[in-house]
Structure formats: C-alpha cells, structure tokens
PDB file of C-alpha atoms in Angstrom:
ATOM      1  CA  UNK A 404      79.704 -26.357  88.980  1.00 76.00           C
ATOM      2  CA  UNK A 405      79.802 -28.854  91.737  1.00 80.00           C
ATOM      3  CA  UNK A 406      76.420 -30.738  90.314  1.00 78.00           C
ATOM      4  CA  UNK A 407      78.411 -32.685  87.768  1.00 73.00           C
ATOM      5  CA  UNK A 408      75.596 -35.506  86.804  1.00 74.00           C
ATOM      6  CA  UNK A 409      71.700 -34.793  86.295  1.00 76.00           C
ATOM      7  CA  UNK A 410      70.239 -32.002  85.893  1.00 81.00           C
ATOM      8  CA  UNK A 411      70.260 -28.929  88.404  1.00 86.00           C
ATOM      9  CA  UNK A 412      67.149 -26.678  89.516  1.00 93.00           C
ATOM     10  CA  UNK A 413      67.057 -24.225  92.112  1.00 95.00           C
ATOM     11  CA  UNK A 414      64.081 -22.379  93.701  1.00 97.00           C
ATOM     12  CA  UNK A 415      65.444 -19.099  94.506  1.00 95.00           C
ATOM     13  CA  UNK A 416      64.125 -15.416  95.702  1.00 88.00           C
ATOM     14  CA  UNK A 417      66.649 -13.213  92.799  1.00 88.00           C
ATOM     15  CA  UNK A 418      66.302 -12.729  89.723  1.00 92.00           C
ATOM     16  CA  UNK A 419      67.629 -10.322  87.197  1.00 96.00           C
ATOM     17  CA  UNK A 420      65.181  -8.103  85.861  1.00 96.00           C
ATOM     18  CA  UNK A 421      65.998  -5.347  87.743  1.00 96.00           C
ATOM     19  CA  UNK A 422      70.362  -5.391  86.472  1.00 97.00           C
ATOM     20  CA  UNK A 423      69.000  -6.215  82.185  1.00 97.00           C
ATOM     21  CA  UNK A 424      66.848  -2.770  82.374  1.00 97.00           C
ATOM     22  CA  UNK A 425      67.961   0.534  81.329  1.00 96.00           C
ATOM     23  CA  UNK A 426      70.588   2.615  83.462  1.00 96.00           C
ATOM     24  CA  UNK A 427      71.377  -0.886  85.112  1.00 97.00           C
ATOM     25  CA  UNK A 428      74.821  -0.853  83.279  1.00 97.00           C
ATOM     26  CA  UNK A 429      77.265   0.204  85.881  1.00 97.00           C
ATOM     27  CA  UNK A 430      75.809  -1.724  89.314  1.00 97.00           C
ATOM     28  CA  UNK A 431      76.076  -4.837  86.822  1.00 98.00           C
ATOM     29  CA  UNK A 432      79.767  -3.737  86.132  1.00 98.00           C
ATOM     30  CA  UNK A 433      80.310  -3.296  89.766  1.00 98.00           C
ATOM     31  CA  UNK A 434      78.998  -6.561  90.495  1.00 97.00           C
ATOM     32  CA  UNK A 435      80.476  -8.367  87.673  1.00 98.00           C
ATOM     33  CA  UNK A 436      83.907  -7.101  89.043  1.00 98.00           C
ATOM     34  CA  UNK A 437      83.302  -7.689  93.041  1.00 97.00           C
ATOM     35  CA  UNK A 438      82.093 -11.425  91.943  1.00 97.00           C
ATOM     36  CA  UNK A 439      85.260 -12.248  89.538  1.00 97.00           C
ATOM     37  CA  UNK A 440      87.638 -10.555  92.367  1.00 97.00           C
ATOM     38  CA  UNK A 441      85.538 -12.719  95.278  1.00 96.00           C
ATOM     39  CA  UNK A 442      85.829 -16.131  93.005  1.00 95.00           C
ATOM     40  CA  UNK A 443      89.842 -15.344  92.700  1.00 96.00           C
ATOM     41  CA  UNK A 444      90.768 -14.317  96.174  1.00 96.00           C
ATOM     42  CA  UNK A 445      88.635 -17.581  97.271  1.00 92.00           C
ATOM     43  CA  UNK A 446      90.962 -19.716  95.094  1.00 92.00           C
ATOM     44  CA  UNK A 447      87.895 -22.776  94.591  1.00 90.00           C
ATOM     45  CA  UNK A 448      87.454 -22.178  90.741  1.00 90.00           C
ATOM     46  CA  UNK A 449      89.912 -20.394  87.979  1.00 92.00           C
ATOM     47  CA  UNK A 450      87.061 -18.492  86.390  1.00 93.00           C
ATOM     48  CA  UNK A 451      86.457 -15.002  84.430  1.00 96.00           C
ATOM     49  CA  UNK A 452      82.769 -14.363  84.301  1.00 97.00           C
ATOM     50  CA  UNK A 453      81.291 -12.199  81.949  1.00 97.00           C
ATOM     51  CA  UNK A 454      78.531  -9.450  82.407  1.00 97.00           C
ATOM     52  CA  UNK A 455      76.100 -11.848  80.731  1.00 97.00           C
ATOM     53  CA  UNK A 456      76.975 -15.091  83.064  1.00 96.00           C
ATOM     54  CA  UNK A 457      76.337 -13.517  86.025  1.00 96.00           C
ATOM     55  CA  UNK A 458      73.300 -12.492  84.986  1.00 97.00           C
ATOM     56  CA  UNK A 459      72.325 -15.992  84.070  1.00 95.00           C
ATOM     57  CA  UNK A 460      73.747 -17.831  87.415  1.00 92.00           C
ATOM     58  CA  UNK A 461      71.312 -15.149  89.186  1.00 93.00           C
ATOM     59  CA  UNK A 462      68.469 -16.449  86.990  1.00 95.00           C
ATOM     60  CA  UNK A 463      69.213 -20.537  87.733  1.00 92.00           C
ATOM     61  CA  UNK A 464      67.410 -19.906  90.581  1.00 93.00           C
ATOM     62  CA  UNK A 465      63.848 -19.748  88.513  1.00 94.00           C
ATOM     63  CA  UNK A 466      62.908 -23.160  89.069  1.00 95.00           C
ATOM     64  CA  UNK A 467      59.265 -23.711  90.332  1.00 95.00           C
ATOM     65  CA  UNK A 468      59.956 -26.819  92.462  1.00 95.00           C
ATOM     66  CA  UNK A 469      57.425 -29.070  93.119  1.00 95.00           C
ATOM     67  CA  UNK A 470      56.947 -33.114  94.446  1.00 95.00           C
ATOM     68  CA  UNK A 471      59.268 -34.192  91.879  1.00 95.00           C
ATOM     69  CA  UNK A 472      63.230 -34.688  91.798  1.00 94.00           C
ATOM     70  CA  UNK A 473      65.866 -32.807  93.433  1.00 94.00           C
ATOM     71  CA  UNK A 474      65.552 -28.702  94.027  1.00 96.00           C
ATOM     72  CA  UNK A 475      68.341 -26.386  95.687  1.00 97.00           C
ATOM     73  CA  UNK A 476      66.453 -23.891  97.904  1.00 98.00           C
ATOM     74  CA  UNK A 477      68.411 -20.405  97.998  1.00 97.00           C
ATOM     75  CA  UNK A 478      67.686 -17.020  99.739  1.00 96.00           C
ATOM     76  CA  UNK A 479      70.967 -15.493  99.105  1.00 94.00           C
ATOM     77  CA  UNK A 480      70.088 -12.638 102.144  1.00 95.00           C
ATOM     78  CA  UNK A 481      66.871 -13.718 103.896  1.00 96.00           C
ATOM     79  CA  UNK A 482      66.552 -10.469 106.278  1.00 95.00           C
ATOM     80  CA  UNK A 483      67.278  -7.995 103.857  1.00 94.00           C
ATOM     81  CA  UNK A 484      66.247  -5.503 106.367  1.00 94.00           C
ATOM     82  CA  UNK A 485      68.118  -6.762 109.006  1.00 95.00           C
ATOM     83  CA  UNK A 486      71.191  -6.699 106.346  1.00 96.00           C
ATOM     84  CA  UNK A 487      70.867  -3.100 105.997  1.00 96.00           C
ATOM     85  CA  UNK A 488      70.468  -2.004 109.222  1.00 94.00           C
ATOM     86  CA  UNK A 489      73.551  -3.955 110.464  1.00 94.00           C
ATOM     87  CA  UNK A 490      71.221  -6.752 112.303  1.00 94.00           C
ATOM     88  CA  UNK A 491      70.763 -10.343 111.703  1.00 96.00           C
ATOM     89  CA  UNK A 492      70.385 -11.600 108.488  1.00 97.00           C
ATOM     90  CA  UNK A 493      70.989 -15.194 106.506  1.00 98.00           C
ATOM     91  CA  UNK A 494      72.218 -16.947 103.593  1.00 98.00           C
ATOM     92  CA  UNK A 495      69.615 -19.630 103.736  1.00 98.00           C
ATOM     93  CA  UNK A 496      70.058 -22.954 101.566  1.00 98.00           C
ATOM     94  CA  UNK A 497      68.060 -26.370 101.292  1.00 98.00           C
ATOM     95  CA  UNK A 498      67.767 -29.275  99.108  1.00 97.00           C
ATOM     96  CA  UNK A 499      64.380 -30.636  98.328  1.00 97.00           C
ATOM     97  CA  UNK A 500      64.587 -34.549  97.213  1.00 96.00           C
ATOM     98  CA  UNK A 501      61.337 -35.466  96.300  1.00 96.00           C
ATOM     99  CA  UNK A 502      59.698 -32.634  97.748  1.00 96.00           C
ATOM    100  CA  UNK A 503      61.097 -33.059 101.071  1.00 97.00           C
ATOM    101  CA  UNK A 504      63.658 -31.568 102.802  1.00 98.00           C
ATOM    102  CA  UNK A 505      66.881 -33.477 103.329  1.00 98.00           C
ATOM    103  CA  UNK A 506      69.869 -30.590 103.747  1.00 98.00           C
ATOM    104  CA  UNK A 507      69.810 -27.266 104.977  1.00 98.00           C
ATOM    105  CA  UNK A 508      72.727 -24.717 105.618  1.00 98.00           C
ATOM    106  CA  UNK A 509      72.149 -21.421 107.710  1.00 98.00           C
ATOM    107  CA  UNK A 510      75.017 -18.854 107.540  1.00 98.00           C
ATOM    108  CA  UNK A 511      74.509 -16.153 110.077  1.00 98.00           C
ATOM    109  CA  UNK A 512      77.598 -14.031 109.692  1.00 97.00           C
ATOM    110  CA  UNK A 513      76.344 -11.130 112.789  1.00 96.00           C
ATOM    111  CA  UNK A 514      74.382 -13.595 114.741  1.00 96.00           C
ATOM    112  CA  UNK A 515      76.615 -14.160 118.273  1.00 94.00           C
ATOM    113  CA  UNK A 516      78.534 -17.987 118.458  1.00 94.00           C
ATOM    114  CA  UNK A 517      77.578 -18.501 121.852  1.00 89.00           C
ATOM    115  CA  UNK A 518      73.850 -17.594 122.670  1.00 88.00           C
ATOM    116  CA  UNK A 519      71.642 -14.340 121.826  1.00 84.00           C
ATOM    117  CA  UNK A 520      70.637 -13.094 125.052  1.00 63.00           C
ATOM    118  CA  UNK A 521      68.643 -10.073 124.806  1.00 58.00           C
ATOM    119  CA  UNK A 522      66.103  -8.344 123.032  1.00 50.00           C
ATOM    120  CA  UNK A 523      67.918  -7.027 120.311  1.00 55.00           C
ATOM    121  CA  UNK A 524      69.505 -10.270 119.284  1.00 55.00           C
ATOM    122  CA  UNK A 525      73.210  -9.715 120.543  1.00 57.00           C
ATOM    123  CA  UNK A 526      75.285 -11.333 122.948  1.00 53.00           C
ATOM    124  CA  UNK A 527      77.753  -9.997 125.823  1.00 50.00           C
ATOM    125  CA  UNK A 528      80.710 -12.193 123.854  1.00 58.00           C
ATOM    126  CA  UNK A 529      82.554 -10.848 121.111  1.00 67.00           C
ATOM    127  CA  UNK A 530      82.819 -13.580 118.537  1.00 88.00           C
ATOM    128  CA  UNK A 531      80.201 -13.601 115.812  1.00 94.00           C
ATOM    129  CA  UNK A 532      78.944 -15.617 113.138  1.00 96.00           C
ATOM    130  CA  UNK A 533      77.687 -18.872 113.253  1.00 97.00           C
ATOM    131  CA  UNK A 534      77.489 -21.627 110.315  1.00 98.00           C
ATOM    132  CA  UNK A 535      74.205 -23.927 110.840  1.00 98.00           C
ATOM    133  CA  UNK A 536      74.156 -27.561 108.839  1.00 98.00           C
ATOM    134  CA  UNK A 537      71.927 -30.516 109.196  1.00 98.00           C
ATOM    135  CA  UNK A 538      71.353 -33.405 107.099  1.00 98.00           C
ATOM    136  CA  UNK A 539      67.909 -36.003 107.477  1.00 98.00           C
ATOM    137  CA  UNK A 540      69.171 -38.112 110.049  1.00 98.00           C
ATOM    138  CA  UNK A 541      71.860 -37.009 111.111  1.00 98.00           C
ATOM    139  CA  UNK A 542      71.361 -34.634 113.403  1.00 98.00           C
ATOM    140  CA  UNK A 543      72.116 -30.454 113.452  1.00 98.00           C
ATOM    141  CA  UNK A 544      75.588 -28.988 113.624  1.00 98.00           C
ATOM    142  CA  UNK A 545      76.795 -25.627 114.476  1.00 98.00           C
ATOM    143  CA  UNK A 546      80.624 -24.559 113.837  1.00 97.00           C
ATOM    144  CA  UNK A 547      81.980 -20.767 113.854  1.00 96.00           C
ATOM    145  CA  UNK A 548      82.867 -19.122 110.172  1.00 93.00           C
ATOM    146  CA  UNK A 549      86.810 -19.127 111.262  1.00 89.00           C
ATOM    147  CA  UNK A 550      86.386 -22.857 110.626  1.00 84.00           C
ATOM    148  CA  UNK A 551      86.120 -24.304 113.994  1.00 90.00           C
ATOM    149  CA  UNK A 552      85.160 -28.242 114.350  1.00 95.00           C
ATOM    150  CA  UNK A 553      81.156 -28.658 114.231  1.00 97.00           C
ATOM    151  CA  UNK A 554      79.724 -29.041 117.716  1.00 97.00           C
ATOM    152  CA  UNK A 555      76.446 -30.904 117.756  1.00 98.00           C
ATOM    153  CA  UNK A 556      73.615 -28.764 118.723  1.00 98.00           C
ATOM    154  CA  UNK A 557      69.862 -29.445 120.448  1.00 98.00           C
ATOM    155  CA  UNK A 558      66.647 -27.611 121.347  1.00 98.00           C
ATOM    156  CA  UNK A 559      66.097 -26.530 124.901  1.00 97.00           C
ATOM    157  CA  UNK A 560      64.070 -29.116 127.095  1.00 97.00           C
ATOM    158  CA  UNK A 561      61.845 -26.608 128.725  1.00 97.00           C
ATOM    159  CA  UNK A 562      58.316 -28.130 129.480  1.00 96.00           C
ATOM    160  CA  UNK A 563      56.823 -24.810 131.021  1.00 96.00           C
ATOM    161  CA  UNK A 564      55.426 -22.317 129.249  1.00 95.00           C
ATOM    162  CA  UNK A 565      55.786 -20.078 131.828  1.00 95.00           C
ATOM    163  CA  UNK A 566      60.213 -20.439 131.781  1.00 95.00           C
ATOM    164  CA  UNK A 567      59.696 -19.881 128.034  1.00 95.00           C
ATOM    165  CA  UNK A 568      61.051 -17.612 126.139  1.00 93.00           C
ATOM    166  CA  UNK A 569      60.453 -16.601 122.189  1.00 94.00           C
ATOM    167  CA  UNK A 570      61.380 -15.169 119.285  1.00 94.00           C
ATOM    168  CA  UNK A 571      59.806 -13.142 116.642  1.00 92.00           C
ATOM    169  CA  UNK A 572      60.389 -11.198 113.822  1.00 90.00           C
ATOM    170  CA  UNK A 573      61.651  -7.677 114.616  1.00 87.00           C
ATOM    171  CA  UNK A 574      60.132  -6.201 112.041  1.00 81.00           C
ATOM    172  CA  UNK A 575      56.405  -5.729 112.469  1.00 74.00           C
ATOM    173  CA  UNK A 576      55.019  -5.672 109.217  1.00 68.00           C
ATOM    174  CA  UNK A 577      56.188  -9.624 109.207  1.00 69.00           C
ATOM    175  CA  UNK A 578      54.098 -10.383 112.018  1.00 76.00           C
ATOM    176  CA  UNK A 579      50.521  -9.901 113.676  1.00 88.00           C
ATOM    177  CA  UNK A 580      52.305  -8.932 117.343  1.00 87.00           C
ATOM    178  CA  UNK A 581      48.974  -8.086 119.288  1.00 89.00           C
ATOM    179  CA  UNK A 582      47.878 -11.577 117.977  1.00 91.00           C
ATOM    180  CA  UNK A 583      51.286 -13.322 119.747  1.00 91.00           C
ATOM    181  CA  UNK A 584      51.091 -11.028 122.487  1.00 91.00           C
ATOM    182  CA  UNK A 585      47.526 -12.910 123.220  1.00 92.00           C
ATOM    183  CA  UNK A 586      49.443 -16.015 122.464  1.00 94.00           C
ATOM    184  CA  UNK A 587      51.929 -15.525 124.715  1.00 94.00           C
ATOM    185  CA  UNK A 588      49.626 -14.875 127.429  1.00 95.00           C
ATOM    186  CA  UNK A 589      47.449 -17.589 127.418  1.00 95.00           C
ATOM    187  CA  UNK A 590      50.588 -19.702 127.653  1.00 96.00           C
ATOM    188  CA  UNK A 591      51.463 -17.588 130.802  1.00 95.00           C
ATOM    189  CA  UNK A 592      55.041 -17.021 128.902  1.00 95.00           C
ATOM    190  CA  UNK A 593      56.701 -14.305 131.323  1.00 92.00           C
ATOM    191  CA  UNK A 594      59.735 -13.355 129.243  1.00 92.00           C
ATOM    192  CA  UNK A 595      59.591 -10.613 126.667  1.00 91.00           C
ATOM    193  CA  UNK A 596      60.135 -11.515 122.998  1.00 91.00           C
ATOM    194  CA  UNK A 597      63.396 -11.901 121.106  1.00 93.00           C
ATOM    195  CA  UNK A 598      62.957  -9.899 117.972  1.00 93.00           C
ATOM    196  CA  UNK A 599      65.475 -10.717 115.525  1.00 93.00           C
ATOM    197  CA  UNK A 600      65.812 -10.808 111.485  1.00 94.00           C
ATOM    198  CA  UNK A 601      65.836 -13.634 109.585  1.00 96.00           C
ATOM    199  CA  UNK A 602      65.798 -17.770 109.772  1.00 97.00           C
ATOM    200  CA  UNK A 603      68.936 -16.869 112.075  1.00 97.00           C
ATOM    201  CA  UNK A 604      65.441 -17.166 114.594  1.00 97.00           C
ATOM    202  CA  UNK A 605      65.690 -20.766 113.735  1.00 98.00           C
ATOM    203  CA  UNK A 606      69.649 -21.390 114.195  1.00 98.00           C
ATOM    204  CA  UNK A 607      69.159 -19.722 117.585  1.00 97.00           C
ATOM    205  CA  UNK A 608      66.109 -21.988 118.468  1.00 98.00           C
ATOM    206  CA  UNK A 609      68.016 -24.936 117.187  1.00 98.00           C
ATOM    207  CA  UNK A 610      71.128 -24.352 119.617  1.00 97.00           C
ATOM    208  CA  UNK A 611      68.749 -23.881 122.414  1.00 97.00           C
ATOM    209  CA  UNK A 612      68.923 -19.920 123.164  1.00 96.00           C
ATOM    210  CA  UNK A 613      65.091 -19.746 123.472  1.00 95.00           C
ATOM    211  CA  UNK A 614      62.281 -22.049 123.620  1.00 97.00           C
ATOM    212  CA  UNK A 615      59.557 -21.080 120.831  1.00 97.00           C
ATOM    213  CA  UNK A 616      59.673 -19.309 117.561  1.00 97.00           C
ATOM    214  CA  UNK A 617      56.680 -18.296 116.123  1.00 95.00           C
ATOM    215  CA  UNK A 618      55.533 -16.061 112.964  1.00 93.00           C
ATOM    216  CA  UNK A 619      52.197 -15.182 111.724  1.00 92.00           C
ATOM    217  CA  UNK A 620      52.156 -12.800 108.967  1.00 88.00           C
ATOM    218  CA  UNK A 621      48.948 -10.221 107.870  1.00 84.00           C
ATOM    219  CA  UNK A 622      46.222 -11.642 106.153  1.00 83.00           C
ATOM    220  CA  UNK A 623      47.079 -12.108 102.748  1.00 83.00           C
ATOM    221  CA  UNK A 624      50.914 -12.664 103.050  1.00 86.00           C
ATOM    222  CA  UNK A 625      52.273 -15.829 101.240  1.00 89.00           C
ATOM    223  CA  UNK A 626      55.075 -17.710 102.403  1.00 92.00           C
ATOM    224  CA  UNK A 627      57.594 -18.904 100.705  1.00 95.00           C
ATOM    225  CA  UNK A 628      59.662 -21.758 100.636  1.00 97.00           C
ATOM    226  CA  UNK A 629      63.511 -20.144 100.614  1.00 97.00           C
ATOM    227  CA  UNK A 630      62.480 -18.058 103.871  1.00 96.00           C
ATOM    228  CA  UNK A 631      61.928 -21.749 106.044  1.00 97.00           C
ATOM    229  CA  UNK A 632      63.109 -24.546 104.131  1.00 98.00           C
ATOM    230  CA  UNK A 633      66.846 -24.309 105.649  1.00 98.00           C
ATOM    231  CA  UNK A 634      65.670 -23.531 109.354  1.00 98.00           C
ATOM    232  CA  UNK A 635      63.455 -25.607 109.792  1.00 98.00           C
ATOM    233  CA  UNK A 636      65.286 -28.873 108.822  1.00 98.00           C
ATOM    234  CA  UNK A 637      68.191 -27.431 111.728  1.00 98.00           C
ATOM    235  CA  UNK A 638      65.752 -27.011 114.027  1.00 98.00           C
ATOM    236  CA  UNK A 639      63.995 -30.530 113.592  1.00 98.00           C
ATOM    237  CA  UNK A 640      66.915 -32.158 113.438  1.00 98.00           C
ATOM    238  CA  UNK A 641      67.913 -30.367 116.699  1.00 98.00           C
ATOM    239  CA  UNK A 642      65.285 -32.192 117.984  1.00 98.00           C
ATOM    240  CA  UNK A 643      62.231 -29.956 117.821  1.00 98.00           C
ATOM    241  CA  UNK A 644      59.274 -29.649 115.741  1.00 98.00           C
ATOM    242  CA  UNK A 645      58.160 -27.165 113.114  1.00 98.00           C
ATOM    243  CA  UNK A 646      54.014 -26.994 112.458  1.00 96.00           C
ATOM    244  CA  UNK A 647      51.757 -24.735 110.978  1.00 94.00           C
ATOM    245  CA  UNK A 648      48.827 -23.374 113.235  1.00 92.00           C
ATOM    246  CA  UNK A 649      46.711 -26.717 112.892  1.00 92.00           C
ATOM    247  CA  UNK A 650      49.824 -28.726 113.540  1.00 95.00           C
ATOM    248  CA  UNK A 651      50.602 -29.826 110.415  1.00 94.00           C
ATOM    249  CA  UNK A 652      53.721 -30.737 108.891  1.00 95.00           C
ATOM    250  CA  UNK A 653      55.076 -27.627 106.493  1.00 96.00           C
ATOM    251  CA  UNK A 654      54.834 -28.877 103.050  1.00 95.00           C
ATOM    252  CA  UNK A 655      57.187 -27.887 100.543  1.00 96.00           C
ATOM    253  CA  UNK A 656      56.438 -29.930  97.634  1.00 96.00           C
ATOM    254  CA  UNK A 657      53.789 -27.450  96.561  1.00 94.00           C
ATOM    255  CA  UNK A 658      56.269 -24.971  94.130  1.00 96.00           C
ATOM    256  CA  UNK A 659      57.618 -21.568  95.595  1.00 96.00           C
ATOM    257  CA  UNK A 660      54.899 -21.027  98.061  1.00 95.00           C
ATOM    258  CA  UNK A 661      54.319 -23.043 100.908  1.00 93.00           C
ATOM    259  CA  UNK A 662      50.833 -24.718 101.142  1.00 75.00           C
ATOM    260  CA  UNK A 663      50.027 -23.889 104.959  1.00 67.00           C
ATOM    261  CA  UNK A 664      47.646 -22.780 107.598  1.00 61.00           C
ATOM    262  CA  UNK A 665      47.663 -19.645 109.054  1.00 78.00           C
ATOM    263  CA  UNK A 666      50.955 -19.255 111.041  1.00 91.00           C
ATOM    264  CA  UNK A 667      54.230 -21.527 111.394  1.00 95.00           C
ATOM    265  CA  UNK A 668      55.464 -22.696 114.881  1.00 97.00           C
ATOM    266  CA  UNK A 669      58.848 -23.896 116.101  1.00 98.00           C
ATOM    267  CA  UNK A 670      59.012 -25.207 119.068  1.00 98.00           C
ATOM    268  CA  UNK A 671      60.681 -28.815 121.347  1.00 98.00           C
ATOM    269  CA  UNK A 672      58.223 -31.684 121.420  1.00 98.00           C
ATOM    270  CA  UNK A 673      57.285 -31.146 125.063  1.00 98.00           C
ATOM    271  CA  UNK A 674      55.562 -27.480 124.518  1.00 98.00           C
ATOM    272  CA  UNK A 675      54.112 -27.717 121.223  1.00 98.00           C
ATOM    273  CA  UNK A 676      51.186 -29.501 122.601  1.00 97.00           C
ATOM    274  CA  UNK A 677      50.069 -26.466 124.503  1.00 97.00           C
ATOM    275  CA  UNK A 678      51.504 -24.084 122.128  1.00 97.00           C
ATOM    276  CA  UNK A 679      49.138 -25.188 119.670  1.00 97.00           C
ATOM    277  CA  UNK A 680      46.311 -25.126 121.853  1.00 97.00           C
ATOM    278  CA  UNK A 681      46.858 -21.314 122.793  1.00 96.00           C
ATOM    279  CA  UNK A 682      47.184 -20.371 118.966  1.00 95.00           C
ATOM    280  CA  UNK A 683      44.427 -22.719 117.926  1.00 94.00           C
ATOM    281  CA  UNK A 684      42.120 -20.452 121.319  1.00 94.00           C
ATOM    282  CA  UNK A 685      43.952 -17.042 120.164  1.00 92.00           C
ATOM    283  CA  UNK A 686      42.867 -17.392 116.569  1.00 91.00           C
ATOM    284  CA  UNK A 687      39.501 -18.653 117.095  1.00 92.00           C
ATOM    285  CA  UNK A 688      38.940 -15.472 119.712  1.00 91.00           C
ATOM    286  CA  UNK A 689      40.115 -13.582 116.611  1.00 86.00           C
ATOM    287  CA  UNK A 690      37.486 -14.620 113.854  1.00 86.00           C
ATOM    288  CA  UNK A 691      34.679 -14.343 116.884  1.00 87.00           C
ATOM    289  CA  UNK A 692      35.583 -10.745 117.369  1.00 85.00           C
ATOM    290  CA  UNK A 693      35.933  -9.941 113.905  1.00 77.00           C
ATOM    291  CA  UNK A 694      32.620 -11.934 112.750  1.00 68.00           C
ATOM    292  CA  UNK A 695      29.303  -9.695 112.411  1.00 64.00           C
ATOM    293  CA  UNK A 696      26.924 -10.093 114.912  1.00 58.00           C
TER     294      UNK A 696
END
C-alpha cells in the first residue's frame, strides 16, 4: 500500500498452500480475524480484509528476484524455532535495487537492548527488543521498539583472535559445530560460542556484543536470500564485513538462493584476514580426511 508508483515484487519465505487446502478453514478464519483486529488497533490503514486477500498479500511474496529492478526481501519470522521456544527470533526485511542490497530492517522483539552476554543469548537488563535499520551509506542504527531515538551503532574493534568471541546458530542441524570448533581453535579464540536464533546474530554483531559470526550449514543445505539479506547490510554498514568462505562478496542477484561458497562469515575488517585463513586451513583439513586414500 505504501509502493504507490511502479510495480512491487517481493522475495519472500510464506506462501499459502498450506491455509487454501482442505480442513485449513478455521486457522484462516483465525488469522483473517487477528490480522483485521491488528490493522485496526494499529490505526495506519482503515481496512476490512477478506479471507481471500490475506491469502493473496501472503502470496506477493513469490517473486524470484534476480539482477534486475527493485525486490522487497521478507522473512516474516526468521528463527522459527527460536520463536517457539521463546528464544530469539526476527522479522527480517531488505530491498534489493538492482540486485544489491540498499535497506535492511531487523526487528528482534526478545533480543536484550543493551548487549547479549551469555551463552544463551540473554542479558542481566530487563528491557528487550531491539529495532535494527541501515541504509547504503548511511550507516547502521539501532533504537528500542518503545520508540526511543536511533543511536548509531558499530562493530567491535578487536584485532585478536584470541579476545574474540562468536556466535552461532543454536540449533545444530543449521551448522557443522565440530567444523567451527576446529575453526575456532586454529584462531586460538578462548571464549565459548554464543548460540542464538536467527539474523538477531547479525544485529548483535553489528552493535558490537561479539566479534565474529559465522554459519556453515551440512552439505547440501541452500541458502537463501531472506535469512541474510537484512543482517548483513546492518552489519556492513556497522562497519564490518560479510564473506563467504573464499572471501567473496554474498551475491544476491542470483533469485531466492544465494550463489555462494561453502560457509558465510561476519566479521570487523581487522580479523577477517585471519578468519578466512583458519576456515580456508579447517576446510581443506576436511576434504583431506574425507578423500580416499
């Protein structure tokens, strides 16, 4: 509604198969209803939608993307899991102008204002929920949801590996931990990992809480766009850098998938260098030992 002129495409996880089959009727009532009460107690629009537009706004977000024109990027709850289980999660969204990313917006309603501090993601303050924005150029912003004035933000300026800390994903089916746990060692990291859900990791990186993030899925996973495109424009425009295990840029003008080596780094400028180097040792161990003799 806000996209007045052009057209409008967004690359988005949802779609609604699962609400248009059989036995889906009353979750689509309850959803129809808890959207049309949300959209009135918000005030923005004076809108009734029926059964039938909500289930077309969820499919907008069908879009393939691509090199060409302007894409919204949208993961409505990237860390599902952490959702559920009353973690961190994320309501992750980017816009793609030309395939590259010039916007990103990281809502992280559980993740603490002030720093995580401990393994499981949570802080000794009380006030959560933080609201990440950045725009190409102009630097990354954090503010809290109660509306308070955006403070700029910045990566840590750690240059030893060995006062590093880093974050992961906590669950570990997303990532290959003896592999990072090699990683971490060849860097001579002495800190334990962070494990939290969601690009919150990034939002957390961005403000400075830790000093790496770093995810490297099974063999075989494919990543897509909605689960980095937001983060990692708040974390580069925090001042750090976001590679892929050969240190190349992430490129998201390939559709819904990104086109990438194995593994995506975030990280400042000063340790990348020798982050890269441990992977780059770490994975090349890896094929050696699993290579026939």
């Amino acid at each position: 509604m806000e996209v007045t002129s052009g057209s409008f495409s967004m690359v988005a996880e949802e779609d609604s198969e699962d609400l248009r089959k059989d036995g889906a009727e009353e979750i689509l009532e309850r959803i129809t209803d808890l959207v049309n009460k949300t959209l009135a107690e918000d005030g923005s629009y004076n809108i009734l939608l029926s059964k039938e537009a909500i289930l077309s706004a969820i499919d907008t977000g069908k879009s393939e993307g691509g090199p060409s024109g302007r894409h919204w990027v949208l993961d409505p709850i990237d860390g599902t899991k952490g959702f559920v289980r009353g973690g961190q999660y994320a309501i992750a969204l980017a816009l793609l102008d030309e395939g590259r990313v010039v916007l990103g917006v990281l809502g992280c309603p559980n993740l603490p204002f002030t720093s995580v501090s401990n393994l499981s993601g949570s802080s000794s303050g009380d006030q959560t929920g933080a609201l990440f924005s950045a725009a190409i150029g102009c630097g990354a912003e954090v503010q809290s949801l109660d509306g308070s004035p955006p403070q700029k933000i910045s990566v840590c300026t750690i240059d030893n590996p060995a006062n590093a800390s880093f974050f992961e994903s906590y669950e570990g089916a997303h990532s290959m931990r003896d592999f990072t746990g090699s990683v971490a060692e060849k860097l001579g990291v002495q800190a334990p990992p962070v494990r939290i859900d969601s690009q919150a990791k990034y939002g957390a990186l961005a403000r400075g809480d830790g000093a790496i993030y770093w995810r490297f899925p099974h063999e075989g996973y494919r990543e897509t766009i909605w689960d980095h495109a937001a983060g990692s424009i708040v974390v580069t425009e925090a001042g750090g850098v976001v590679k892929d295990a050969s240190g190349n840029d992430l490129d998201f003008s390939k559709g819904r998938y990104l086109d990438r080596d194995t593994g995506i780094i975030a990280t400042n400028k000063q340790l990348m260098p020798s982050v890269l180097k441990s992977v780059q040792e770490a994975i090349k161990e890896k094929k050696q030992a699993s290579s026939p003799l």
